[in-house]
Tab-separated table of C-alpha atoms in Angstrom:
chain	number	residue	atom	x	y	z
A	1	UNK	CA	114.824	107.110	67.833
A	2	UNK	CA	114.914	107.599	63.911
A	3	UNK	CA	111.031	107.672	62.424
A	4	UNK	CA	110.764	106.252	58.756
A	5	UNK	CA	107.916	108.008	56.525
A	6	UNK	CA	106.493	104.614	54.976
A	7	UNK	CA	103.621	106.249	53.603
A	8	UNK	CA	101.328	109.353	54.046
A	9	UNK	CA	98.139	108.493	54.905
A	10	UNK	CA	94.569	110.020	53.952
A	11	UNK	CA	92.260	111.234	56.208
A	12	UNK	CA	90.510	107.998	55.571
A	13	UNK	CA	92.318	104.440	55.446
A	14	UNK	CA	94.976	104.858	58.244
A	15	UNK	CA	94.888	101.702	59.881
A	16	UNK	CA	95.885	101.952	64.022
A	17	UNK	CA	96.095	98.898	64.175
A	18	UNK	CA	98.031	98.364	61.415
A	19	UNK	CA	100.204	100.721	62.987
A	20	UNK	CA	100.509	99.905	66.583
A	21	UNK	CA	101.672	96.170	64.670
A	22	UNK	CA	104.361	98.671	63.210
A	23	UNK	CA	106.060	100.188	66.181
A	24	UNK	CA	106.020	96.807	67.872
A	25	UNK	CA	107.494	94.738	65.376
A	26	UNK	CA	110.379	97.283	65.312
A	27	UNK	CA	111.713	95.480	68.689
A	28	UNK	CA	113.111	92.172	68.065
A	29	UNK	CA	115.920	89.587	68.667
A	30	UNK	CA	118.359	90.277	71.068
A	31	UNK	CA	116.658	93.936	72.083
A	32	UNK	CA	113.313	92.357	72.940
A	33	UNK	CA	114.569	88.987	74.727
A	34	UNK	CA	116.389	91.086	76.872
A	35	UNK	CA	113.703	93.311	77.677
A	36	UNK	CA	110.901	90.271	78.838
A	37	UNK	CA	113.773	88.677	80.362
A	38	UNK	CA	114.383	91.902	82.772
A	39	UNK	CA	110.792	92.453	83.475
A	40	UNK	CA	110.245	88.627	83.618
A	41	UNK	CA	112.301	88.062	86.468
A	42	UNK	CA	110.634	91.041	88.778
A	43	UNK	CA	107.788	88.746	89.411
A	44	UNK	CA	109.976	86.339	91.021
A	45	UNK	CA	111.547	89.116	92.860
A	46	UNK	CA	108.530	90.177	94.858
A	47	UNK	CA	108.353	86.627	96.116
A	48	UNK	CA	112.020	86.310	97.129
A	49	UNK	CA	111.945	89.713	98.445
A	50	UNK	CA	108.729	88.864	100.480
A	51	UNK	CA	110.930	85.643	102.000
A	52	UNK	CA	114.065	87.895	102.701
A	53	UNK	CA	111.844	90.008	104.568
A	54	UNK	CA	110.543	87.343	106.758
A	55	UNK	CA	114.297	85.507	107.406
A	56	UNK	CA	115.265	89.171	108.537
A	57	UNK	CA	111.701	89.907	110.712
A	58	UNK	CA	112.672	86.460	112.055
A	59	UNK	CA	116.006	86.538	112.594
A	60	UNK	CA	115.260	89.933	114.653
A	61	UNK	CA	112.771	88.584	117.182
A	62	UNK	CA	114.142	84.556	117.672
A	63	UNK	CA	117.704	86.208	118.635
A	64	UNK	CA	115.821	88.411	121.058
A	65	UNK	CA	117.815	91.756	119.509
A	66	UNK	CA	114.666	93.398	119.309
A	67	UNK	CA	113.805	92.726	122.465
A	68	UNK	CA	116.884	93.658	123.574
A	69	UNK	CA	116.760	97.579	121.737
A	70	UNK	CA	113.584	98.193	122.766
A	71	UNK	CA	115.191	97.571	126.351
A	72	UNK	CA	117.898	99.443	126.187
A	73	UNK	CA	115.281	102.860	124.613
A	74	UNK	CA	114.183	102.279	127.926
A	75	UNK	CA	117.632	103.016	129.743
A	76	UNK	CA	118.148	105.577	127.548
A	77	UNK	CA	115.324	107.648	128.247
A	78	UNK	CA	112.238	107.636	130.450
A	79	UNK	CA	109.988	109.728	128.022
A	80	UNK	CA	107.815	107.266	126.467
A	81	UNK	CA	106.540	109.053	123.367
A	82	UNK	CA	110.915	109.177	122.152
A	83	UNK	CA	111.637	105.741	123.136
A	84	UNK	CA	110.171	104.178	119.487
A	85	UNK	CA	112.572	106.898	117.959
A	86	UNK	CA	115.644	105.451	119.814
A	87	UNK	CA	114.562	101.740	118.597
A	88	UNK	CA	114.408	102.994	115.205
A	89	UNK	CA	118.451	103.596	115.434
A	90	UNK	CA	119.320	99.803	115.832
A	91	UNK	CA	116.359	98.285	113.917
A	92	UNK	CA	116.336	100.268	110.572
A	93	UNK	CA	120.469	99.653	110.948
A	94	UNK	CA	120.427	96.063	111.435
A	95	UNK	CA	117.630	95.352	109.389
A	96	UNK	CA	119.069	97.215	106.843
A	97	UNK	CA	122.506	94.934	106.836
A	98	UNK	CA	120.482	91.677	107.023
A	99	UNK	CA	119.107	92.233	103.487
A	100	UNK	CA	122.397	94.393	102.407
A	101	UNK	CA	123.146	91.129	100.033
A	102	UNK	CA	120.208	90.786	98.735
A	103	UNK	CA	119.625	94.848	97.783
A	104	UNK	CA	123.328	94.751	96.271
A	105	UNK	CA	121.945	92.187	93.933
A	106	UNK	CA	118.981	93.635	92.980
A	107	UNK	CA	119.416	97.159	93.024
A	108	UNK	CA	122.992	97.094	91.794
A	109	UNK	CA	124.449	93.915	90.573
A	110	UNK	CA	121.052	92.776	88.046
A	111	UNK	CA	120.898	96.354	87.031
A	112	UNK	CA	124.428	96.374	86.121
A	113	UNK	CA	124.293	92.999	84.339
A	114	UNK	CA	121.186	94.643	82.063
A	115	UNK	CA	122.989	97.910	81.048
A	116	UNK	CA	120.689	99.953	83.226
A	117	UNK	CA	122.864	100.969	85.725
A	118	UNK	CA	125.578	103.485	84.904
A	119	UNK	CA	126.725	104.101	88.930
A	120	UNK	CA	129.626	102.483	89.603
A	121	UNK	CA	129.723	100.333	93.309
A	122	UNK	CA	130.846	102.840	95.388
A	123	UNK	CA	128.718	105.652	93.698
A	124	UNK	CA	126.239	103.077	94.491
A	125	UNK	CA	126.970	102.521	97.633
A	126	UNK	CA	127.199	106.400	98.331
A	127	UNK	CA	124.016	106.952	97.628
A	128	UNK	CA	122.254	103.862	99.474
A	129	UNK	CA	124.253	105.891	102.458
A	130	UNK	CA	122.322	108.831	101.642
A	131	UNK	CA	118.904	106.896	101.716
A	132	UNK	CA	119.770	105.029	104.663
A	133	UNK	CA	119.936	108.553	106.565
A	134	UNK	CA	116.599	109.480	104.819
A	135	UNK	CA	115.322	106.615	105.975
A	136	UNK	CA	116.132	106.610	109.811
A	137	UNK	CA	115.011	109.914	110.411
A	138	UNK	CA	111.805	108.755	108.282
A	139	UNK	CA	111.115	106.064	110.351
A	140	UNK	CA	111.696	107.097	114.004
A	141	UNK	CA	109.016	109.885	112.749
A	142	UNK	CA	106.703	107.324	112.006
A	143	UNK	CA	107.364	105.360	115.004
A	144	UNK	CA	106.478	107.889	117.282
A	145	UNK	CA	103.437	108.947	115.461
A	146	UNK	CA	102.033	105.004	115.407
A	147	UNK	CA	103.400	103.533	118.355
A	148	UNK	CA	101.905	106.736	120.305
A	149	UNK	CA	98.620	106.249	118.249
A	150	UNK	CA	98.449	102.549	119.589
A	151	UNK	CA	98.724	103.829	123.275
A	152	UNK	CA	96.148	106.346	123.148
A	153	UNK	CA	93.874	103.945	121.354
A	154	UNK	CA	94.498	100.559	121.820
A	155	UNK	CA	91.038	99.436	120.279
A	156	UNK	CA	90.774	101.464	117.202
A	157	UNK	CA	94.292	102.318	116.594
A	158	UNK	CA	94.318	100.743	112.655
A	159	UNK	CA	91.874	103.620	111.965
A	160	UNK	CA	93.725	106.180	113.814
A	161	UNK	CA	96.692	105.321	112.695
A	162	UNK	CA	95.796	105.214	108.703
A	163	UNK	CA	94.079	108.714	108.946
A	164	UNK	CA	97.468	110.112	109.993
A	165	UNK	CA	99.809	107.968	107.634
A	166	UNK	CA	97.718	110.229	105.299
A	167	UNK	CA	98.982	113.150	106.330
A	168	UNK	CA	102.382	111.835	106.954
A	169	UNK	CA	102.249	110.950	102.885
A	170	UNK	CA	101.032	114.416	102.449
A	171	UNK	CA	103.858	116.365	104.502
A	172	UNK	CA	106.254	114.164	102.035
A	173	UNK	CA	104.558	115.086	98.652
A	174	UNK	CA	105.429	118.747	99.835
A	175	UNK	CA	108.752	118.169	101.475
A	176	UNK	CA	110.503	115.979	98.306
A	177	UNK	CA	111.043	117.925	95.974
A	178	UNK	CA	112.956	120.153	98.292
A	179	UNK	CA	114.520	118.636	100.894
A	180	UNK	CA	114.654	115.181	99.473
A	181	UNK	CA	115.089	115.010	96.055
A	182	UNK	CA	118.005	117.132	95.688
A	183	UNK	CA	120.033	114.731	97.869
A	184	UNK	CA	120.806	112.355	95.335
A	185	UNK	CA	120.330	115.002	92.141
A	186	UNK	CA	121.376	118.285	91.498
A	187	UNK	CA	118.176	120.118	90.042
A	188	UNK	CA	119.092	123.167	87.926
A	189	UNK	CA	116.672	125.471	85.399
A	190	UNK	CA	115.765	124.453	81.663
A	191	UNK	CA	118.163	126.869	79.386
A	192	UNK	CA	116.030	129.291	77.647
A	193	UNK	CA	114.492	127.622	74.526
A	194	UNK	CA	111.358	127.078	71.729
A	195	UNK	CA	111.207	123.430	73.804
A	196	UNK	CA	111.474	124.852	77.300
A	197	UNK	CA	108.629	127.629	76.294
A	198	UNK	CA	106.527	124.767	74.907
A	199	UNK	CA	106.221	122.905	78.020
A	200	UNK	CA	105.640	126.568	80.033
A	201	UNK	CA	103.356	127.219	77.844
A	202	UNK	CA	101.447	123.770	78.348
A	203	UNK	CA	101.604	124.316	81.915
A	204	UNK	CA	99.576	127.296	81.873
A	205	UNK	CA	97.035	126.057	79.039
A	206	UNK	CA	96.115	123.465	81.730
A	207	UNK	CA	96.610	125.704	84.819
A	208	UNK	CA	99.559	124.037	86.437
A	209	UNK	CA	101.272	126.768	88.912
A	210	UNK	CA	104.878	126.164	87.673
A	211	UNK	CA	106.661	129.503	85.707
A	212	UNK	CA	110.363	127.067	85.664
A	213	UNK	CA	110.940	123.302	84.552
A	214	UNK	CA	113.833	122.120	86.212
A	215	UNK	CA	116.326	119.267	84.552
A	216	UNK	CA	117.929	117.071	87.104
A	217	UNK	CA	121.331	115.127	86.363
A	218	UNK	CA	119.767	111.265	86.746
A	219	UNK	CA	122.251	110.312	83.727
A	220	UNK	CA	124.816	109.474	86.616
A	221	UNK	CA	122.499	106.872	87.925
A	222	UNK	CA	121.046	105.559	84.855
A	223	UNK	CA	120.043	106.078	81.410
A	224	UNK	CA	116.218	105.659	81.598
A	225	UNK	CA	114.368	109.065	80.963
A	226	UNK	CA	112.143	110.287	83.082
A	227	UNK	CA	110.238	113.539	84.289
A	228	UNK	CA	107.569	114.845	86.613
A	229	UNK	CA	105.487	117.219	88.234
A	230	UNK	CA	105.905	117.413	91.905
A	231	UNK	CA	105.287	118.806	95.126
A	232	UNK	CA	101.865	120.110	96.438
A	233	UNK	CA	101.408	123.998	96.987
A	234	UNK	CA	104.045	126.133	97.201
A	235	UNK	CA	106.537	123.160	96.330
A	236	UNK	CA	105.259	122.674	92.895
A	237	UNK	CA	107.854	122.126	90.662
A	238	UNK	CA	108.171	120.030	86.939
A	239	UNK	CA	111.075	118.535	86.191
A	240	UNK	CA	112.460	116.548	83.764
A	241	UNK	CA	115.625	114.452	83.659
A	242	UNK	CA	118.674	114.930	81.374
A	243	UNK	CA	118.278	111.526	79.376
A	244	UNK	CA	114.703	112.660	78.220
A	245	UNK	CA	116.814	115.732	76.562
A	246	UNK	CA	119.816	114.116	75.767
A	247	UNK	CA	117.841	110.756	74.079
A	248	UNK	CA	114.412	111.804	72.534
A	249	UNK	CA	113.338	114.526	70.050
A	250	UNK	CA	111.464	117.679	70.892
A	251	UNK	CA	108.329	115.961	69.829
A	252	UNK	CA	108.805	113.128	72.598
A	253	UNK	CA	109.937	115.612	75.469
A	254	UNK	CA	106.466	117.555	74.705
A	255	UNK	CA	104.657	113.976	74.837
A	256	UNK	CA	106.172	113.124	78.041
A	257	UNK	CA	105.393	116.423	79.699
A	258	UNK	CA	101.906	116.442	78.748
A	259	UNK	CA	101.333	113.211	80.198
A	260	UNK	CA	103.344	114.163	83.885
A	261	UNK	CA	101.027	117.510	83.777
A	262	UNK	CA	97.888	115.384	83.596
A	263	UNK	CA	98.765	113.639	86.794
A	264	UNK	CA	98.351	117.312	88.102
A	265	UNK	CA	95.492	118.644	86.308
A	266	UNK	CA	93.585	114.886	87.489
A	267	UNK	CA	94.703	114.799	91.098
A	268	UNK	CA	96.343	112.413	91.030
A	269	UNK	CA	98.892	113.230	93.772
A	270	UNK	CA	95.353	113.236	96.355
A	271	UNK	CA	93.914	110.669	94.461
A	272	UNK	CA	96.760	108.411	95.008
A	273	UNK	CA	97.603	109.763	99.108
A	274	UNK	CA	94.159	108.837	99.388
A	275	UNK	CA	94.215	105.300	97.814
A	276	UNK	CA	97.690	104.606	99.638
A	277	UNK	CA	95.668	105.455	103.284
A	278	UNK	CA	93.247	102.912	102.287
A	279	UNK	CA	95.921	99.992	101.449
A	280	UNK	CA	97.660	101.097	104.695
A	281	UNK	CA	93.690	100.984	106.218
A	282	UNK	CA	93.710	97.801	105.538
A	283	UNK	CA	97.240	96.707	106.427
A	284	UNK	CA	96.687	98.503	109.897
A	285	UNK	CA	93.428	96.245	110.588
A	286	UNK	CA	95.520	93.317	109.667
A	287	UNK	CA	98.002	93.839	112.251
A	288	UNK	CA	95.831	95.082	114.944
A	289	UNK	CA	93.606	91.440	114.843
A	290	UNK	CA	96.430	89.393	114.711
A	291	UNK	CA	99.229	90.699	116.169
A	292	UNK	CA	97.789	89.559	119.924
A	293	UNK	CA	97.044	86.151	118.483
A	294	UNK	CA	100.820	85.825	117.755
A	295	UNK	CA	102.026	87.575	120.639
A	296	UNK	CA	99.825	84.737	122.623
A	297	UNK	CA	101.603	82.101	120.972
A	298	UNK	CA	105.621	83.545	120.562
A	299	UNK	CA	106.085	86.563	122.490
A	300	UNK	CA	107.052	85.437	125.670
A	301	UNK	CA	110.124	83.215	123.455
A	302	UNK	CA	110.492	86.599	121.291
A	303	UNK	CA	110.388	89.194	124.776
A	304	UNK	CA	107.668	90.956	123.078
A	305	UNK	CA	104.512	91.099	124.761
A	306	UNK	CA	102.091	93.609	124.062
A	307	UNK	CA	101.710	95.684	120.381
A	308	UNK	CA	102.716	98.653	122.357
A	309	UNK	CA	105.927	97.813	122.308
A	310	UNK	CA	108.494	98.864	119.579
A	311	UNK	CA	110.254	95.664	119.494
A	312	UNK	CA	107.075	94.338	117.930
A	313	UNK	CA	108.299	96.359	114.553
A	314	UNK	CA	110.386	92.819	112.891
A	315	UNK	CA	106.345	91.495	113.396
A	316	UNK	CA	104.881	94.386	111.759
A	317	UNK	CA	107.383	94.273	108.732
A	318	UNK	CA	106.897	90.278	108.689
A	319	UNK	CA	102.926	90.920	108.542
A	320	UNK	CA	102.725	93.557	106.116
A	321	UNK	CA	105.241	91.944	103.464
A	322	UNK	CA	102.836	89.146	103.233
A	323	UNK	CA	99.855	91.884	102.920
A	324	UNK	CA	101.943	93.803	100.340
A	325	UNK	CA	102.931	90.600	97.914
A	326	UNK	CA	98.724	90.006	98.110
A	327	UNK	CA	97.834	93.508	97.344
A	328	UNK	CA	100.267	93.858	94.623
A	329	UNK	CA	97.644	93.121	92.108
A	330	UNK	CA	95.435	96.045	93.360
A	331	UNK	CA	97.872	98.509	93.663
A	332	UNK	CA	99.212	98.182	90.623
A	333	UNK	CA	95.524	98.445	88.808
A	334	UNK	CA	95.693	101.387	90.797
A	335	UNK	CA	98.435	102.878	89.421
A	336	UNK	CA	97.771	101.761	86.280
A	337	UNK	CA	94.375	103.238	85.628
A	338	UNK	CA	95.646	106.912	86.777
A	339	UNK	CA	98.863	106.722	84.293
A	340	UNK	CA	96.396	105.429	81.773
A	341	UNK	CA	94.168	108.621	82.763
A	342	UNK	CA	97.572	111.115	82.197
A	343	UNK	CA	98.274	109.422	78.763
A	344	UNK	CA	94.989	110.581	77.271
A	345	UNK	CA	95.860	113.783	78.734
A	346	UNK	CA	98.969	113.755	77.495
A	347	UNK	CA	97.852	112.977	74.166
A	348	UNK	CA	95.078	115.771	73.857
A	349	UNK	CA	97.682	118.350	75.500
A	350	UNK	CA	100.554	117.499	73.351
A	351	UNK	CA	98.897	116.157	70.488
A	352	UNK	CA	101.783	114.183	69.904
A	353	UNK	CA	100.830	110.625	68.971
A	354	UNK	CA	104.095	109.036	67.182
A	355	UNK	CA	106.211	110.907	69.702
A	356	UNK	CA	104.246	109.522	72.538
A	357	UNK	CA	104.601	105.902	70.779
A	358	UNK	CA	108.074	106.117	70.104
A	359	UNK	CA	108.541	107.010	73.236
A	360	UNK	CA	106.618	104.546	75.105
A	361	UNK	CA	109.069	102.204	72.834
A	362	UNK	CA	112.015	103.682	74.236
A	363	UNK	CA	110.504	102.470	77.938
A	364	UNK	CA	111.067	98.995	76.672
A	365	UNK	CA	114.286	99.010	77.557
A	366	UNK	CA	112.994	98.180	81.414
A	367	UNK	CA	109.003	97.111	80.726
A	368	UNK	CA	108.159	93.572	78.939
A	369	UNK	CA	106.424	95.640	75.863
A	370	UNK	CA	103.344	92.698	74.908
A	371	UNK	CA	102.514	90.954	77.880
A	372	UNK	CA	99.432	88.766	78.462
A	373	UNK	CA	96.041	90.197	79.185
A	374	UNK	CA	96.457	88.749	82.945
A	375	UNK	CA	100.459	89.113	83.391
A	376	UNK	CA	99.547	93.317	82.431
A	377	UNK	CA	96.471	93.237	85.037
A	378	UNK	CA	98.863	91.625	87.904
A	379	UNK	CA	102.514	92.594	87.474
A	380	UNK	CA	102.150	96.348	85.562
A	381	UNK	CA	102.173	99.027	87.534
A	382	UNK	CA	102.035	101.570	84.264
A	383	UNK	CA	100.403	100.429	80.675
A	384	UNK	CA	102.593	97.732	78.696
A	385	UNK	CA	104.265	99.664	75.271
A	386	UNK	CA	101.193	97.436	73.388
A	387	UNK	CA	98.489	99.241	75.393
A	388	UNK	CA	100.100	102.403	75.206
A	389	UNK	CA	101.426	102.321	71.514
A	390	UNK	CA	97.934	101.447	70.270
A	391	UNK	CA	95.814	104.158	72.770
A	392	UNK	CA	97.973	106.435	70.678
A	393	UNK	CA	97.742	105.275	67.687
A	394	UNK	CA	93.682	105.009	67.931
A	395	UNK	CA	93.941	108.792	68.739
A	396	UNK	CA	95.708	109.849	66.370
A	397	UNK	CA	92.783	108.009	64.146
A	398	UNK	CA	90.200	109.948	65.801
A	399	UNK	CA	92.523	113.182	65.337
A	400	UNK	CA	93.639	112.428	62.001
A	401	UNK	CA	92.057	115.450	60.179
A	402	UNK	CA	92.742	117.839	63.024
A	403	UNK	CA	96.800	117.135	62.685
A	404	UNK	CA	99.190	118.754	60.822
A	405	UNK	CA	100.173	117.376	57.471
A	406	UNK	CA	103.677	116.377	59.058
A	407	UNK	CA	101.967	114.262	61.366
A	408	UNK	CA	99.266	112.217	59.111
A	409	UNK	CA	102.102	110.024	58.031
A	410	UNK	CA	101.760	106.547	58.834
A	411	UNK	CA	105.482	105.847	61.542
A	412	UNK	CA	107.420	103.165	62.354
A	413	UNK	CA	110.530	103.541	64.719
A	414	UNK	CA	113.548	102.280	63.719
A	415	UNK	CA	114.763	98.902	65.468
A	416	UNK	CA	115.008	100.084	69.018
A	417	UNK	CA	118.138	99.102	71.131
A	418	UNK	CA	118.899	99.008	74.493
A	419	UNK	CA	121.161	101.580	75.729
A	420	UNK	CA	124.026	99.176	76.540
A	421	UNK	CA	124.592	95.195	76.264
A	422	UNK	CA	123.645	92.938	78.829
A	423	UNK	CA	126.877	91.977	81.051
């Protein structure tokens, strides 16, 4: 994104304000329309996603198919403890083509008709292969875990249960970025560099374990840029994607990085496992008091009759989709308030205010950039460009004498675009 010198300010007089009004006006018209109408319609997707959810839960148990696989895991094989593994093969299948319509549309089709998808269908496709793999093996894991955790405990097996979802999240913090990750992205070292030294050099400032930064090929997805530091242990990695190189200036890249290294530094990774346990805490107690109450009433029309049973799964996915819409609000605060915590990291590691605006500018491509005080609290899961263009601009205030000369200059970005018209 071209910057325009307007003025140079004093160490008195700059205005943040002033200049947060700057950066935002710079998105208008077309650009911005399309932007709140893209991040507008998400809201409605939760709830139709939330109703698909339930017509495929429902569709699942009325037909008796669940039923019927949990059945035939029976035939199959006598040891208990594999049998939810076995069900996991014809529900995460079946569910999977229920709601294939509705996934092409959202995941493919409305990203496509935005500009912000650059696979074509069968790349697409391809790689919703890939995940469906991921996601089998993922869930017959989990069955087994749970659905063994419900035997052994059949009065307190919410709490039980949550305590070692928390370690499952943990075992995939330290597997993805080695075993997952590269499935869908071929990760490959940062070339020698001033800009690759820079964000080493960052990393050890602020005692992040990493000596590479890796740069992953995401342009063959989409064009959104994007980077992170992941992994926990000896899987540490950061990484950064080849649109963040390829679309923002050496100034932005070292914005971006200092804000993924805060999540780090902050602990956020345990923060957030720890948080998650408690939303699946909850989620866990919700289906352990009423899943018997609507067993009572349906089960012996759905051939379900106990919570022991793996055919109860379409139940459990029809509960906690309802739980999940409600809790949106809270996890997203969540999420919020640690990515707000990273971008004053980011700003005091990088100390990098207008490249950290402009870039936060550059996210409206995907994110409404001024929502209302209430639409941010419910519906952002990361600061709005307004919050995040003005935290930066009130820092560089506070900073102002501290900066380089090059940087006291009162900014504003050029118009900013989208990276391709709306289809």
């Amino acid at each position: 994104m071209m910057i325009d010198i307007l003025a140079t300010a004093a160490s008195v007089g700059f205005d943040p304000d002033l200049a947060t009004r700057a950066y935002l006006d710079s998105l208008t018209g077309p650009a911005r329309a399309r932007s709140d109408a893209y991040f507008e319609g998400g809201y409605w997707l939760l709830l139709w996603g939330m109703l698909v959810s339930l017509a495929s839960a429902w569709t699942m148990l009325r037909s008796g198919w669940s039923a019927s696989w949990s059945r035939w895991a029976q035939r199959v094989t006598r040891r208990r403890w594999l049998q939810p593994a076995l069900y996991a093969l014809p529900f995460v299948l079946v569910s999977s083509l229920i709601v294939l319509p509705w996934t092409i549309y959202t995941d493919w089709y409305r990203e496509k008709q935005y500009g912000l998808m650059n696979l074509g269908f069968g790349g697409w496709v391809g790689e919703q292969v890939t995940g469906l793999g991921v996601t089998l093996v993922v869930t017959a894991i989990a069955l087994v875990i749970i659905f063994a955790v419900i035997r052994a405990t059949p009065r307190s097996w919410w709490l039980w249960a949550s305590a070692t979802m928390a370690l499952f999240l943990a075992f995939g913090a330290l597997i993805t970025p080695v075993f997952i990750s590269p499935l869908f992205n071929t990760y490959e070292a940062m070339p020698e560099g001033r800009l690759r030294d820079q964000i080493i050099g960052m990393a050890k400032a602020n005692g992040v374990p990493a000596e590479n930064v890796y740069v992953f090929d995401q342009s063959k997805q989409h064009d959104r840029i994007s980077a992170n530091v992941s992994g926990l242990g000896p899987t540490i990695r950061i990484s950064l994607n080849d649109n963040l190189l390829r679309r923002a200036t050496p100034a932005e890249v070292k914005a971006v990085m200092g804000h993924e290294l805060g999540h780090y530094v902050l602990g956020h990774i345990w923060i957030l496992i720890g948080c998650v346990s408690l939303i699946f805490l909850g989620g866990f107690l919700l289906l352990w008091w009423l899943t018997p109450r609507i067993l009572a009433r349906w089960g012996e029309r759905w051939g379900v009759h106990v919570p022991s049973d793996p055919a109860v799964m379409p139940l459990f996915t029809a509960v906690l989709a309802v739980y999940v819409v409600l809790a949106t609000p809270a996890v997203n605060t969540l999420v919020r308030t640690e990515e707000s915590a990273a971008d004053r990291f980011g700003l005091d590691a990088a100390r990098e205010p207008d490249a950290f605006a402009s870039t936060a500018m550059k996210l409206s491509e995907y994110r409404k950039i001024e929502p209302g005080v209430l639409e941010e609290a419910i519906f952002f899961d990361h600061p709005s460009g307004r919050t995040r263009v003005r935290a930066a601009m009130r820092w560089k205030a506070e900073h102002l004498a501290e900066l380089p000369a090059a940087q006291r200059a009162v900014m504003r970005p050029a118009p900013a675009t989208v990276a391709s018209p709306m289809r």
